[in-house]
C-alpha positions as a LaTeX table, in Angstrom:
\begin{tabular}{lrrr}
\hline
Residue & $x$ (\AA) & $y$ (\AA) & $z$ (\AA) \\
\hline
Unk1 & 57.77 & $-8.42$ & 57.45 \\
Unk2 & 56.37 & $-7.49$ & 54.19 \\
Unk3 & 59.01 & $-5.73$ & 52.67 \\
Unk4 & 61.63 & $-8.84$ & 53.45 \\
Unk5 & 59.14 & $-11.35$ & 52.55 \\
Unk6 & 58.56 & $-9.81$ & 48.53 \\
Unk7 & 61.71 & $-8.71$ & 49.02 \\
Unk8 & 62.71 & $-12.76$ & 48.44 \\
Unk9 & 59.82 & $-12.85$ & 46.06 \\
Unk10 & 61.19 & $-10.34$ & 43.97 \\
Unk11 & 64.05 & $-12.48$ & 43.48 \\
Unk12 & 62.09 & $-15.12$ & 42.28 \\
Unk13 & 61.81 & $-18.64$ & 43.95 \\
Unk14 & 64.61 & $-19.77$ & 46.24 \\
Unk15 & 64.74 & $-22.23$ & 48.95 \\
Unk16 & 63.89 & $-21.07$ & 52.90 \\
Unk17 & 64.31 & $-21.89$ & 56.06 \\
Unk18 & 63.57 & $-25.79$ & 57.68 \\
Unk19 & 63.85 & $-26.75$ & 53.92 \\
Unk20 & 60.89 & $-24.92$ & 52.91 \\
Unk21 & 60.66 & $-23.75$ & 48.89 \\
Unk22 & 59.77 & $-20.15$ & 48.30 \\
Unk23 & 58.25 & $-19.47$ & 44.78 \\
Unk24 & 57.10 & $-16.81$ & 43.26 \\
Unk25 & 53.36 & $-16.35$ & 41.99 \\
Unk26 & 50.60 & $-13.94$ & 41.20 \\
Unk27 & 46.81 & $-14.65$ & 41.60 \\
Unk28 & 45.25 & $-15.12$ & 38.50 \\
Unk29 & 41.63 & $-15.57$ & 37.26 \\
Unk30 & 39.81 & $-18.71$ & 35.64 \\
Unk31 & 38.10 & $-17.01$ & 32.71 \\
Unk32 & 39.01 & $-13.78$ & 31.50 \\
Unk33 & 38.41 & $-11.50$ & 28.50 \\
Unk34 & 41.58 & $-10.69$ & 26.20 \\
Unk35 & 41.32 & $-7.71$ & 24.89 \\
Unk36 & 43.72 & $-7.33$ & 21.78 \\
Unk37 & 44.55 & $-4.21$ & 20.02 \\
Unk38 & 42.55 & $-5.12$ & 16.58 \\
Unk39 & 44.05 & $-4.58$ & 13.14 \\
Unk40 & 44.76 & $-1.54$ & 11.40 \\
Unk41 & 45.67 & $-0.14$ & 7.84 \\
Unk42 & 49.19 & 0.63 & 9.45 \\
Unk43 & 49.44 & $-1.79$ & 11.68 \\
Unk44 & 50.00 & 0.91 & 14.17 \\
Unk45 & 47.20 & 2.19 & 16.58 \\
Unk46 & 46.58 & 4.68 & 19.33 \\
Unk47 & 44.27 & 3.82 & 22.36 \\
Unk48 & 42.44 & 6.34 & 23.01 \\
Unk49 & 40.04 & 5.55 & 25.92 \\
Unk50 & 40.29 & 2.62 & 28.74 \\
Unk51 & 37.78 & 2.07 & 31.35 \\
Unk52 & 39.69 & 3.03 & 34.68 \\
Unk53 & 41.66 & $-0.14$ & 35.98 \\
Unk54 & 39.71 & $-2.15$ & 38.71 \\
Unk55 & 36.86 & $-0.49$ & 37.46 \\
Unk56 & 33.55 & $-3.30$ & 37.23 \\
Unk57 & 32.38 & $-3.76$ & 33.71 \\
Unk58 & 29.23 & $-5.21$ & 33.02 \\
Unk59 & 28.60 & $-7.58$ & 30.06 \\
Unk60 & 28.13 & $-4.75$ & 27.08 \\
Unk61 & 30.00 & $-2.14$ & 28.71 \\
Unk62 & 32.91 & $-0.25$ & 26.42 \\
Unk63 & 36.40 & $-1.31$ & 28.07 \\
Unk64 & 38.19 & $-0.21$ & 25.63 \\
Unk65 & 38.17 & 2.20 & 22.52 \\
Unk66 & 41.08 & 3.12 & 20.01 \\
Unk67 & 41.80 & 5.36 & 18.09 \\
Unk68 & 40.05 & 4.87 & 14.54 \\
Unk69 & 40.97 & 8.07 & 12.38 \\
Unk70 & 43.54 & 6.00 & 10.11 \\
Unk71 & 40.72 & 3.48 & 9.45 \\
Unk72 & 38.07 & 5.85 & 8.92 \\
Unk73 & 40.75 & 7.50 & 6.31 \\
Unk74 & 41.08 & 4.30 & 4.51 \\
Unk75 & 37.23 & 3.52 & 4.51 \\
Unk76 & 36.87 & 7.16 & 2.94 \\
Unk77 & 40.15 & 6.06 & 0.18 \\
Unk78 & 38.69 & 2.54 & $-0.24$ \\
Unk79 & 35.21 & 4.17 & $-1.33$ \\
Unk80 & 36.33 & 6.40 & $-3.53$ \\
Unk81 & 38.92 & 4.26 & $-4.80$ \\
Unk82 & 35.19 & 1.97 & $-5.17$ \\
Unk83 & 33.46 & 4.60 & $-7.06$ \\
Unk84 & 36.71 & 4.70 & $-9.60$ \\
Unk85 & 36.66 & 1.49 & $-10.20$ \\
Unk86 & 33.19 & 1.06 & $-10.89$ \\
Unk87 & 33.59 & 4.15 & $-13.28$ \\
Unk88 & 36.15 & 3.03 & $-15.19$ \\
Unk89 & 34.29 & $-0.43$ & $-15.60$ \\
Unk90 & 31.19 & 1.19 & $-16.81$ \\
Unk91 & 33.32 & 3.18 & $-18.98$ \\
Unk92 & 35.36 & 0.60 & $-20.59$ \\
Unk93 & 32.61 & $-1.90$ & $-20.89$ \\
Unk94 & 30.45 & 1.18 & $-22.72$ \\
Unk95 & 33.41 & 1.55 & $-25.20$ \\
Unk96 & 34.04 & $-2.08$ & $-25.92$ \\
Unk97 & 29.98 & $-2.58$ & $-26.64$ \\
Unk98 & 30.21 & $-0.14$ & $-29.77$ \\
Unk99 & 32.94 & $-1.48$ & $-30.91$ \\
Unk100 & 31.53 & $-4.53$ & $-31.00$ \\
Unk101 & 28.34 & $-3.35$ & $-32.46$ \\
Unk102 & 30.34 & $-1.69$ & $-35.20$ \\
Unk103 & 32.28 & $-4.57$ & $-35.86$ \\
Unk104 & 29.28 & $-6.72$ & $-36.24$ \\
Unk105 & 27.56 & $-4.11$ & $-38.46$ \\
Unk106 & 31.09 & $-4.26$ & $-40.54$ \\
Unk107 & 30.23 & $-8.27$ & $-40.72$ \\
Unk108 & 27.03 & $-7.83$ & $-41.84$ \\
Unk109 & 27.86 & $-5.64$ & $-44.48$ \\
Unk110 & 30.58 & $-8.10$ & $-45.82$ \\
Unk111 & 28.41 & $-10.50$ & $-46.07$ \\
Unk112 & 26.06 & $-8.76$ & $-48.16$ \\
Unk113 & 29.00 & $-7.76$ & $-50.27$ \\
Unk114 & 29.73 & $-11.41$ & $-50.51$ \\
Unk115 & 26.39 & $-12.58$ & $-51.55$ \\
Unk116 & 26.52 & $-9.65$ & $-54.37$ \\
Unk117 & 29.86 & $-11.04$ & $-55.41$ \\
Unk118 & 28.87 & $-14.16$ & $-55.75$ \\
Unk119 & 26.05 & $-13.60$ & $-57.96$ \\
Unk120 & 28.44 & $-11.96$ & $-59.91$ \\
Unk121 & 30.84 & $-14.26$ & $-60.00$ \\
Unk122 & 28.24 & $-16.74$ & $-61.21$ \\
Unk123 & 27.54 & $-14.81$ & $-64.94$ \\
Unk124 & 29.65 & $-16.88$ & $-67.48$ \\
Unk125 & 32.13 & $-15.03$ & $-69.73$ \\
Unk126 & 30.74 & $-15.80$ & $-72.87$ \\
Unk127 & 28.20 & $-12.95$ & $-71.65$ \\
Unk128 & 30.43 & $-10.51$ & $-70.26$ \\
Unk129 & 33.49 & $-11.32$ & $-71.51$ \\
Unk130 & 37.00 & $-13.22$ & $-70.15$ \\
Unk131 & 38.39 & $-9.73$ & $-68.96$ \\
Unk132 & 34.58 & $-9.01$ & $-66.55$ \\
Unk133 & 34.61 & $-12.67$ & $-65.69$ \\
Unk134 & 38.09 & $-12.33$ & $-64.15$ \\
Unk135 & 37.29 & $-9.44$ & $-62.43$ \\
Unk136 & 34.14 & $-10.98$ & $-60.80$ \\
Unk137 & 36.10 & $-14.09$ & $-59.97$ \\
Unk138 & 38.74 & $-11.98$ & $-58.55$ \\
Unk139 & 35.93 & $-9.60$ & $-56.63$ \\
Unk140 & 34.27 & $-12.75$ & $-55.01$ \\
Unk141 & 37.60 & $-13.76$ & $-53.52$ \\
Unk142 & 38.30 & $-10.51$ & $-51.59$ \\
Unk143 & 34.99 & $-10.17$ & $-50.71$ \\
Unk144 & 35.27 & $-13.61$ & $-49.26$ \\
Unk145 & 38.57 & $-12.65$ & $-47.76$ \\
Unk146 & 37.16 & $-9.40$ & $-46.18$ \\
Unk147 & 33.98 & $-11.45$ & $-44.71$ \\
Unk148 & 36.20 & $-13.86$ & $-42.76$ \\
Unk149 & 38.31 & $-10.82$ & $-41.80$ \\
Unk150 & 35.30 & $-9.15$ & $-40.50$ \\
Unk151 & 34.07 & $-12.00$ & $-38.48$ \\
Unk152 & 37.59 & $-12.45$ & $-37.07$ \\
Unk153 & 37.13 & $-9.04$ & $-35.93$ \\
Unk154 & 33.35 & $-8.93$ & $-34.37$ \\
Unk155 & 34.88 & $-12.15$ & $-32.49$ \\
Unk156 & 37.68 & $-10.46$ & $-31.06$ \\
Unk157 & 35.64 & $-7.75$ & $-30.26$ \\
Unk158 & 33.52 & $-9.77$ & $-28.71$ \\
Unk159 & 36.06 & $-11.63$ & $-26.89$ \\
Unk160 & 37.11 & $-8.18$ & $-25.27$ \\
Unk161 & 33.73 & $-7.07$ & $-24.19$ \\
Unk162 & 33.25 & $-10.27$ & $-22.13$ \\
Unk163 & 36.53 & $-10.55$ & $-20.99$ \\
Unk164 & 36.03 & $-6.78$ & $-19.87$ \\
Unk165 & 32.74 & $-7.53$ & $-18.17$ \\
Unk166 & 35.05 & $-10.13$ & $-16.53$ \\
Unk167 & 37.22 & $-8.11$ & $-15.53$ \\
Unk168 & 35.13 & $-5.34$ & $-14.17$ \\
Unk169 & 33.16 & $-7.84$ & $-11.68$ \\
Unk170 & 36.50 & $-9.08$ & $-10.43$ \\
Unk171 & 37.28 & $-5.56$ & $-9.30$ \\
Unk172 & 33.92 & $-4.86$ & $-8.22$ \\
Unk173 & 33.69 & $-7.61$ & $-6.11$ \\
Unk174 & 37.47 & $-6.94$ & $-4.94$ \\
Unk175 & 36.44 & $-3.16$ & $-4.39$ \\
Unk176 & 33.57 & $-4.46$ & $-2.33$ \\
Unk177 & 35.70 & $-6.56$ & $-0.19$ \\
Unk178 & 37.71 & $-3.96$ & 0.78 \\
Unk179 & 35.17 & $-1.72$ & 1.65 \\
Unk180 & 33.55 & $-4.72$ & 4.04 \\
Unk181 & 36.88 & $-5.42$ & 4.91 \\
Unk182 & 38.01 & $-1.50$ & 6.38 \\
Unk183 & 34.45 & $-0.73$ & 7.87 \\
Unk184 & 35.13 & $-3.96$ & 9.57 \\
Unk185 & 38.38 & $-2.56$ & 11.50 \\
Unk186 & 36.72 & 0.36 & 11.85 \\
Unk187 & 33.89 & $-0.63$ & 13.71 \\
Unk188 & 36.88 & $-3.19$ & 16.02 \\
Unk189 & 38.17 & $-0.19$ & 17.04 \\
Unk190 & 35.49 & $-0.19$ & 20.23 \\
Unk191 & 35.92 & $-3.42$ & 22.36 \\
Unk192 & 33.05 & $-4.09$ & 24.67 \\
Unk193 & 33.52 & $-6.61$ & 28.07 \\
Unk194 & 31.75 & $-9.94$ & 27.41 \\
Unk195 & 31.17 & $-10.92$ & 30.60 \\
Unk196 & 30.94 & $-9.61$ & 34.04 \\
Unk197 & 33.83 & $-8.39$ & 35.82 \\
Unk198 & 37.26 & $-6.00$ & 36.53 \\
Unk199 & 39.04 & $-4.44$ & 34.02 \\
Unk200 & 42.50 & $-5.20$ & 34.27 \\
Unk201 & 45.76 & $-3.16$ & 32.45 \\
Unk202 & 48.51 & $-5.03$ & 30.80 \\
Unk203 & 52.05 & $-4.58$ & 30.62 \\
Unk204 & 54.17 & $-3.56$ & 27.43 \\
Unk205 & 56.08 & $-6.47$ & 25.63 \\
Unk206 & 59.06 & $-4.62$ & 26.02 \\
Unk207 & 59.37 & $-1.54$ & 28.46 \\
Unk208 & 57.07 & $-3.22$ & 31.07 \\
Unk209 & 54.93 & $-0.42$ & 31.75 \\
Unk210 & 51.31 & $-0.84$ & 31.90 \\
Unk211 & 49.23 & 0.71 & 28.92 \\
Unk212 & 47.19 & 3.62 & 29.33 \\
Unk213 & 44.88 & 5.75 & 26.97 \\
Unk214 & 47.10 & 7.26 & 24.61 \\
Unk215 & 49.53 & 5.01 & 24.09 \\
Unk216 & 50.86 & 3.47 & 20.45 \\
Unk217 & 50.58 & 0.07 & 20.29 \\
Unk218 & 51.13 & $-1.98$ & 17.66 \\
Unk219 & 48.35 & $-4.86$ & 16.20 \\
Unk220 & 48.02 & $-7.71$ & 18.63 \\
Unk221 & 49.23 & $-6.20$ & 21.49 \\
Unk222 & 47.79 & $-7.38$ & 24.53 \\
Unk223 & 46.54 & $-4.46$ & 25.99 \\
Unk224 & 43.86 & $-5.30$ & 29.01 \\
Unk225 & 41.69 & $-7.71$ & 30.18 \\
Unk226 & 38.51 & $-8.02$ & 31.93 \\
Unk227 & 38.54 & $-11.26$ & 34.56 \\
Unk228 & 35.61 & $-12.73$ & 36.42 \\
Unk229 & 36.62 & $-12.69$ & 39.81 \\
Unk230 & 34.62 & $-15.82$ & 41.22 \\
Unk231 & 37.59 & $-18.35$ & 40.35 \\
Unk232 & 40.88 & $-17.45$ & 41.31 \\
Unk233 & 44.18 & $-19.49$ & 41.70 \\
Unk234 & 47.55 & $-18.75$ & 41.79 \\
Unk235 & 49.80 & $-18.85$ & 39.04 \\
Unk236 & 53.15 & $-19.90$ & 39.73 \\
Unk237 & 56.79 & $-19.32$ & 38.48 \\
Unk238 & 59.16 & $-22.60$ & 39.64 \\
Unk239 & 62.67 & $-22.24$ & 38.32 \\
Unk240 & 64.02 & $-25.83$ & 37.36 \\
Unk241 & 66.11 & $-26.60$ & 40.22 \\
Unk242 & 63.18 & $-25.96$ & 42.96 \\
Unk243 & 60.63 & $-27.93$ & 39.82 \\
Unk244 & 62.54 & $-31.03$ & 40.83 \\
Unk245 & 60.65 & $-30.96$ & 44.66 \\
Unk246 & 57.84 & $-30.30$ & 43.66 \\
Unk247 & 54.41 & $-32.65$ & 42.56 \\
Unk248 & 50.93 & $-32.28$ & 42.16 \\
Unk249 & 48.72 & $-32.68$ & 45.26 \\
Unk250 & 51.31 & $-30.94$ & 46.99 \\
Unk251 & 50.03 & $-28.52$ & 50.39 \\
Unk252 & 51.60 & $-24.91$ & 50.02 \\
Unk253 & 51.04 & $-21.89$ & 52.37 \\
Unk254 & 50.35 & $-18.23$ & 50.17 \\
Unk255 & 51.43 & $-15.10$ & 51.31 \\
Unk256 & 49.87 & $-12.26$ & 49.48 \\
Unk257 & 51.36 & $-9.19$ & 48.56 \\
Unk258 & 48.43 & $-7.51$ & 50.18 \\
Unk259 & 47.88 & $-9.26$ & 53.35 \\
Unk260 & 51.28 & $-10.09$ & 54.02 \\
Unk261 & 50.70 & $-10.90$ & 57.91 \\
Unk262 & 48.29 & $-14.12$ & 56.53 \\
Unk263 & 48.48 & $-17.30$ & 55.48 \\
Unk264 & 46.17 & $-19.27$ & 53.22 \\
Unk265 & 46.80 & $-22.79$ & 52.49 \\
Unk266 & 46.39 & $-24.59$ & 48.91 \\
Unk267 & 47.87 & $-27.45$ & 46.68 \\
Unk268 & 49.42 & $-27.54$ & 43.96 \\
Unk269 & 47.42 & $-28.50$ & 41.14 \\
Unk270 & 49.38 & $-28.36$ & 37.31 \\
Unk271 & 52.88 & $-27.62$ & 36.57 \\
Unk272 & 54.57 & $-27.60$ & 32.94 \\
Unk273 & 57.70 & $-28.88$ & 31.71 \\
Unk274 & 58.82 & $-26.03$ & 29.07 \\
Unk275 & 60.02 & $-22.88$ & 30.69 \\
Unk276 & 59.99 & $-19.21$ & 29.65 \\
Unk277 & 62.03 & $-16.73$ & 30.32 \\
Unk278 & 61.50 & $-13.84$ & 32.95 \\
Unk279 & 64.11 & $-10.84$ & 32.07 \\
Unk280 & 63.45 & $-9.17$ & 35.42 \\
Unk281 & 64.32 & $-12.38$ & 37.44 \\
Unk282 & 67.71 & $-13.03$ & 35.15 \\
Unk283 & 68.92 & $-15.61$ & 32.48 \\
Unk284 & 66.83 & $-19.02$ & 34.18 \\
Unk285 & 63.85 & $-20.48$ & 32.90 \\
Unk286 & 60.90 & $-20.36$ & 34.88 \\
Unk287 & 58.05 & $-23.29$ & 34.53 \\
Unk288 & 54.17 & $-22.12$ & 35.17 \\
Unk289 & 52.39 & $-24.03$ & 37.82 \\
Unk290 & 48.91 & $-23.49$ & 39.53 \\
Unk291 & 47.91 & $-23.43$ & 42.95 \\
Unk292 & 43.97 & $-23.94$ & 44.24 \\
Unk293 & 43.21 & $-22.90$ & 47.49 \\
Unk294 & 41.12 & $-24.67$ & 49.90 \\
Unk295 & 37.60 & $-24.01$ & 49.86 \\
Unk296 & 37.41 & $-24.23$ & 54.14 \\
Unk297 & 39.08 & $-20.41$ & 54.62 \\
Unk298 & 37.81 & $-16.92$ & 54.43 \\
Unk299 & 39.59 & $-15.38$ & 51.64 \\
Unk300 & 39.93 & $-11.59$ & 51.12 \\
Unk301 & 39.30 & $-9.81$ & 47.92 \\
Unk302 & 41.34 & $-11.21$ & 45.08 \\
Unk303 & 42.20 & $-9.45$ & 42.06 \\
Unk304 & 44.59 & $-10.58$ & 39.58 \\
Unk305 & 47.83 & $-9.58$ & 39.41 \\
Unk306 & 48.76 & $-9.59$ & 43.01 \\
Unk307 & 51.56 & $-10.93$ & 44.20 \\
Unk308 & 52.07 & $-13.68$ & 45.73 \\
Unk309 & 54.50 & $-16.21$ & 47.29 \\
Unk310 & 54.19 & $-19.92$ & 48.09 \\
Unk311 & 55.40 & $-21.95$ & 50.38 \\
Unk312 & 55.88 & $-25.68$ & 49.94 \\
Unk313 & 57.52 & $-27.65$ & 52.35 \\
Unk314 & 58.99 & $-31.35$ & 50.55 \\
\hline
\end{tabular}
């Protein structure tokens, strides 16, 4: 009996004898943990421990821990590349700060030069002569030439040195961020359960085998999950011809995969309108639906991921 009955289930929902409707399902739990491969500098991780599958987890305990050598690499680049910046900061800011200092001196000095010029500039000819008085005329103009040129230049120098400092606590405060920023993936390498309950393995996205501790996977994957047993229902997979027969409130009989000689009874509680796909089951769309079951049976031990397979009569 249990190899015909999930041998139909295998083939996803179809309709049964005396009318009956036959869809596919798997028990599934209320509240669950995700656990998500976390980011990496590469995008690209390995896992390289998982708590054994069905194992119980306490709230705390490590389900899951990958591999963190490429982000404790990149911490180690990011630091140094931390302790360059901050160097060549110190450096450039150090540099700018004389010249600025000389430049100002070279100010100072034209000023002075100025002042002399002037007072110069102020003898009449008649006691030194047309040719001197030129000369001092012409000697107070430079020197007022070369005092705005010097000013022009502490300013710019000036300008540099604070654009500089600027500029350095940018890429402090950039280099900083990056540091927090790496020792943050580094540390989301180990994933701990937060909440009571089983450890669960997901499937990959595209070969369909379940993860396992040394496996790639990329960022995001969903890898595993821990589920709090204590609330389970059955999640259901209605293609759209057998959605049509189908409403809320509805009585079903479930057959699971591992008691396949028993029958518990349940309604149906949700179903949705968009579909998904389901490569194993073909080209159709399959809706999600959810099935409660009655709270007056004795119900074995559920885990999710069993399979499962409804029965609703119209």
């Amino acid at each position: 009996m249990r190899s015909m009955v999930f041998f139909i289930f295998a083939l996803g929902s179809m309709s049964a004898v005396a009318d009956a409707i036959l869809i596919s399902g798997e028990v599934a739990a209320d509240q669950s943990q995700k656990i998500i491969a976390p980011m990496s500098a590469n995008w690209s991780l390995r896992i390289d421990w998982m708590a054994e599958e069905g194992t119980p987890l306490k709230k705390g305990d490590v389900a899951v821990r990958f591999d963190n050598s490429a982000n404790d690499s990149q911490v180690i680049q990011v630091q140094e590349k931390h302790e360059k910046t901050r160097a060549e900061g110190a450096r450039t800011i150090a540099r700018l700060e004389k010249e600025e200092r000389l430049a100002r001196y070279d100010a100072e000095i034209a000023g002075i030069r100025l002042q002399l010029a002037a007072t110069e500039a102020r003898i009449e000819s008649r006691f030194i002569g047309e040719l001197n008085f030129a000369d001092n005329q012409l000697a107070l103009t430079r020197a007022q030439q070369a005092l705005v040129k010097a000013e022009e230049g502490a300013g710019d120098r000036l300008q540099k040195l604070k654009e500089a400092r600027l500029k350095s606590e940018l890429d402090q405060t950039l280099a900083d961020n990056d540091l927090v920023w790496f020792r943050k993936l580094a540390k989301g390498n180990v994933i701990s359960a937060e909440m009571d309950g089983f450890i669960l393995y997901k499937r990959h996205p595209w070969t369909r085998s379940k993860f396992r501790a040394g496996d790639n996977v990329q960022t995001s994957f969903y890898v595993a999950e821990v589920v709090d047993t204590r609330n389970m229902y059955v999640r259901l997979f209605i293609n759209a011809v057998d959605r049509t027969h189908l409403k809320p409130e509805m009585p079903v009989k479930v057959f699971l995969d591992a008691y396949p000689d028993r029958a518990y009874s349940g309604k149906i509680t949700e179903m949705l309108v968009q579909g998904e796909s389901r490569k194993e089951w073909g080209k159709g769309l399959y809706m999600q639906g959810r099935v409660v079951f009655n709270p007056d049976q004795d119900l074995p031990a559920l885990m999710p991921g069993m399979s499962a397979l409804v029965e609703a009569s119209p």
